[in-house]
Every structure is written in structure tokens, then in C-alpha cells.
């Protein structure tokens, strides 16, 4: 009864404070196999030696299979957050609510992104992307919990996310086409998300999308923290849905307007193929170093909770260039 009252109080306070946060969304989906666990995590079972992960486990990239396939690729050069753009906001999930994420996100692209951002403010801001793309791309930070950090965002902030933030050694923002059809432009200010921030307590793994790996074994992937060989980088790959409903730039739950294609690359009925966004992150991590992904307290820093968000702020001309490159089968960089 006490837990029920606490949850009700939390929901009421957050609603009166300006909106539901991802914490409430997570609580409403609780009930999975780990619900109620009091441990802080990560657990020993959250790690795996990549030598034990079978080859061929990495999600395969489908080859073009028809005359209408869009076989090109576009890499958007946005740096690796050299600016130190971090905050605990989530513009996609909890707009207008400062610190609504309850954990820290790292950003590339738009340099102004926070909870109070609007389409107009994004459109007017500076960007880390060389070609002028003002879109925002962001994800939860990765930490070393064994090494306290003195810099901003390395303290607790009351949510149990502590430790030195591990800076990205590389960030690759890439758009790919469809293996079976041409793609159409994303609308301006389309919001998208991938992964499941509450996967640890969710009833299923249906929304677990991120894959972890080691740079020396690109054909192997896992949903656990990888133990890599000396000299290899720890990698995270976050692929976004690429089938748009043609109507909305956002939706309740943040998923129904932008869906994943089938295993064969075909979009669900009533949706249209748009450029597929892939964010690939890499970190210099010595063998045996503990890792902890920022998360809600009840998610215990599970690697399965990895997720990312973006807001497309490309101009129509910039997006047209991306679409043309993909549909013509070229490899481009901006």
C-alpha cells in the first residue's frame, strides 16, 4: 500500500509540475522480471566477454533487393561533443520539464538543445555539424562508477548516476536508405526515439534496440556490456525507426508516428520509408573497467535500457540532398 501511495503522489506531483516524465512512463510499464529489485547495479551478469558472443550476432544490413532500392549512405559530420553539451533534459519525451530525464544525456548537433527548446529556437541556434545541420542527436552518458568525477554532471543529482563520464572517442551520425524502395524526405522537426529506457522492468524486450560490441569484432553484438580485448573500443549502435505515418512529427508514447520496417525492410501498411538514422558511438575503455549507463534508479544501469532521441532540424534543401544521395546509391558526407 505504501508503494502505491508513493507512486500516486509522484504521478500527481509530476502532472501538476508540467507534464509526465519518462520516470512515470517507466513506472506504468513496470512488472517485468526484475521489477522491485533494490540493487543499484550494474550486476555481474550485465557483462559479457565478447569472445563468448557468437559471430554473426550483429544485426545484418540488408543488401538492395530491387530496382527501387535506395542503396546510398550519408554521414553527417557533427563531432563527438567536444563542446561538453550535457543536461538532464529530454526534449522528445518530456519537453518543457527541466531535468525531466532524471539522467544525463550527451549531445551532438544543435548546441542549444534543452527541455525548453522549440522548433523556432532550434532553427536559430548554432550547431556542431560541419554542413550546418541543426538537428539534435542525443543519448544517455556512459560512466566509470569506480572513478568519481569533479566535473559538472558527474555528481549524483539525487538519481544515483555518479562517476566519471566516459567521453566518446568517436561519434558517427549516418543516414541509410531502404533495401527495397526509395525514401521520401523526413518532415522538419520530426521527433524520433529508439531503445527502451525502462527495459529492465518492462514486461518484454520488444523495444530493446541498442547493440553493444567491440571494434575488433564488428560481426558480434550483444545487449550486455562487452568485455573487449586490449586495444579495442567499446561500441554502441543505435538504429532509429524509418517508416513515417505521413501525418505527424510526434505522437503519444513517441513511437506510433515512426515505426520500424519488417525484417525484410518493408514498411508497415500506411507508412512511408524515410532515411534511416544510425548513431554509432565508440569509447576507449581498458579491459576490466566497470561501466554504467545512466538510467532511472529502478533500471539499475542495465545496458538493455540504452536509448537515443533526435529532432530533425535540417532545412528542406538539406533533407532533399540526403534523400537524393540515398536514392541515387551514392556515399556522401556533409
XYZ file of C-alpha atoms in Angstrom, residues 21-227:
207
model
C 8.275 12.390 -17.335
C 9.899 9.251 -18.565
C 10.004 8.116 -14.941
C 6.217 7.914 -14.886
C 6.203 6.198 -18.263
C 8.613 3.671 -16.818
C 6.544 3.104 -13.689
C 3.429 2.485 -15.748
C 5.237 -0.264 -17.652
C 6.825 -1.906 -14.616
C 6.131 -5.533 -13.932
C 8.921 -7.263 -15.790
C 11.153 -9.989 -14.376
C 13.296 -7.515 -12.415
C 10.573 -5.267 -11.013
C 11.052 -4.485 -7.346
C 14.796 -5.146 -7.276
C 16.544 -2.881 -4.770
C 20.109 -3.405 -6.061
C 21.891 -0.425 -7.565
C 23.524 -2.315 -10.449
C 25.051 -2.996 -12.826
C 25.200 -6.686 -11.972
C 27.960 -9.125 -12.895
C 25.517 -10.715 -15.332
C 25.279 -7.388 -17.201
C 28.779 -8.007 -18.642
C 29.912 -10.494 -21.273
C 33.260 -11.412 -22.785
C 32.794 -10.721 -26.496
C 34.791 -13.861 -27.287
C 31.773 -15.776 -25.934
C 29.319 -13.946 -28.226
C 28.789 -15.923 -31.438
C 29.940 -14.485 -34.773
C 27.103 -13.230 -36.948
C 25.131 -11.917 -33.959
C 25.378 -8.297 -35.120
C 22.202 -7.081 -36.887
C 22.776 -7.504 -40.594
C 22.447 -4.705 -43.077
C 20.115 -5.871 -45.809
C 21.545 -5.586 -49.315
C 19.465 -3.839 -52.003
C 16.938 -6.329 -53.331
C 15.065 -4.480 -56.054
C 15.324 -1.805 -58.730
C 13.767 0.800 -56.431
C 16.161 0.244 -53.509
C 17.879 3.315 -52.080
C 21.368 1.962 -51.514
C 23.213 5.178 -50.662
C 24.540 6.477 -47.358
C 25.105 9.925 -45.870
C 27.489 10.626 -42.991
C 26.789 13.890 -41.159
C 29.969 15.231 -39.545
C 28.885 16.552 -36.136
C 31.958 15.962 -33.973
C 31.961 13.979 -30.742
C 30.589 16.522 -28.267
C 33.843 18.389 -27.839
C 31.659 21.247 -26.556
C 30.630 19.242 -23.482
C 26.913 19.633 -24.181
C 25.196 17.689 -21.365
C 21.947 18.056 -19.435
C 19.257 16.010 -17.689
C 16.525 17.142 -20.076
C 14.672 15.205 -22.750
C 13.125 17.420 -25.402
C 11.427 14.486 -27.166
C 9.929 12.689 -24.155
C 9.391 15.493 -21.620
C 9.515 18.886 -23.361
C 9.262 21.875 -21.044
C 10.290 19.909 -17.947
C 13.779 20.785 -16.717
C 15.712 17.697 -15.527
C 12.788 15.565 -16.676
C 15.073 12.759 -17.877
C 16.408 12.029 -14.366
C 19.716 11.097 -16.007
C 22.303 12.879 -18.128
C 22.276 12.998 -21.923
C 25.178 13.782 -24.260
C 24.518 15.690 -27.480
C 25.894 16.398 -30.922
C 24.379 18.734 -33.478
C 22.252 21.596 -32.197
C 24.154 23.414 -29.453
C 21.099 24.908 -27.751
C 19.035 21.796 -27.066
C 17.408 21.559 -23.667
C 13.951 20.987 -22.213
C 12.777 24.451 -23.205
C 13.801 24.223 -26.864
C 11.194 24.951 -29.525
C 11.215 24.454 -33.269
C 11.995 28.150 -33.632
C 14.882 28.105 -31.136
C 16.416 25.026 -32.756
C 16.153 26.679 -36.151
C 18.027 29.757 -34.896
C 20.816 28.021 -32.947
C 24.401 27.132 -33.768
C 25.379 23.532 -34.475
C 28.401 21.252 -34.173
C 27.651 19.733 -37.601
C 30.014 20.919 -40.331
C 27.374 21.121 -43.035
C 25.025 23.276 -40.943
C 22.563 20.549 -39.892
C 20.791 21.988 -36.826
C 19.212 18.665 -35.847
C 19.800 17.401 -32.325
C 21.056 13.881 -31.636
C 21.414 12.657 -28.024
C 21.777 9.605 -25.765
C 22.482 8.730 -22.084
C 26.091 9.094 -20.982
C 28.349 6.160 -20.124
C 30.240 6.337 -16.829
C 33.044 4.762 -14.851
C 31.376 4.242 -11.448
C 34.757 3.340 -9.916
C 36.167 6.817 -10.579
C 34.319 9.827 -9.120
C 34.454 12.883 -11.317
C 34.673 16.556 -10.278
C 33.125 17.972 -13.433
C 29.505 19.078 -13.870
C 27.020 16.191 -14.277
C 29.407 13.742 -12.584
C 27.728 14.082 -9.189
C 24.550 12.255 -8.171
C 21.882 14.939 -8.688
C 19.752 12.715 -6.459
C 19.192 9.947 -9.013
C 22.108 7.577 -8.434
C 24.022 8.370 -11.626
C 27.555 9.039 -10.390
C 31.064 8.600 -11.675
C 33.352 9.955 -14.328
C 31.654 10.417 -17.695
C 33.484 8.455 -20.387
C 33.862 10.764 -23.363
C 33.046 9.394 -26.791
C 36.182 8.608 -28.793
C 34.081 8.797 -31.953
C 30.500 9.587 -32.934
C 29.135 8.615 -36.326
C 25.801 10.053 -37.448
C 24.703 8.271 -40.605
C 21.589 8.017 -42.740
C 20.885 4.966 -44.875
C 18.219 4.150 -47.412
C 15.763 1.287 -47.762
C 16.837 -2.074 -49.238
C 13.532 -2.375 -51.109
C 12.349 1.111 -52.073
C 13.198 4.752 -52.492
C 12.904 7.006 -49.454
C 10.932 10.226 -49.042
C 12.070 13.255 -47.027
C 11.577 13.428 -43.280
C 9.397 16.383 -42.311
C 11.105 19.232 -40.488
C 11.115 18.831 -36.697
C 10.209 15.147 -36.807
C 10.858 13.635 -33.363
C 12.221 10.124 -33.087
C 13.439 7.699 -30.450
C 14.936 4.234 -30.329
C 15.526 1.798 -27.495
C 13.748 1.385 -24.174
C 14.802 3.433 -21.141
C 12.753 1.162 -18.857
C 13.722 -2.198 -20.365
C 14.946 -3.607 -17.046
C 11.463 -3.529 -15.522
C 9.442 -3.843 -18.741
C 7.420 -6.993 -19.333
C 9.126 -7.674 -22.691
C 12.249 -6.764 -24.656
C 10.190 -5.668 -27.665
C 11.653 -2.146 -27.657
C 15.251 -3.081 -26.849
C 17.126 -1.912 -29.950
C 20.626 -0.775 -28.998
C 23.523 -3.148 -29.549
C 26.892 -3.163 -27.790
C 30.111 -4.528 -29.187
C 33.879 -4.275 -29.633
C 35.617 -2.561 -32.522
C 37.728 -5.655 -33.180
C 34.678 -7.902 -33.664
C 32.184 -5.951 -35.821
C 30.227 -9.125 -36.646
C 29.331 -9.697 -32.980
C 26.780 -7.759 -30.955
C 25.096 -8.039 -27.569
C 22.640 -6.265 -25.279
C 25.144 -6.539 -22.395
C 28.228 -4.504 -21.552
C 31.032 -6.014 -23.630
C 34.417 -7.027 -22.295
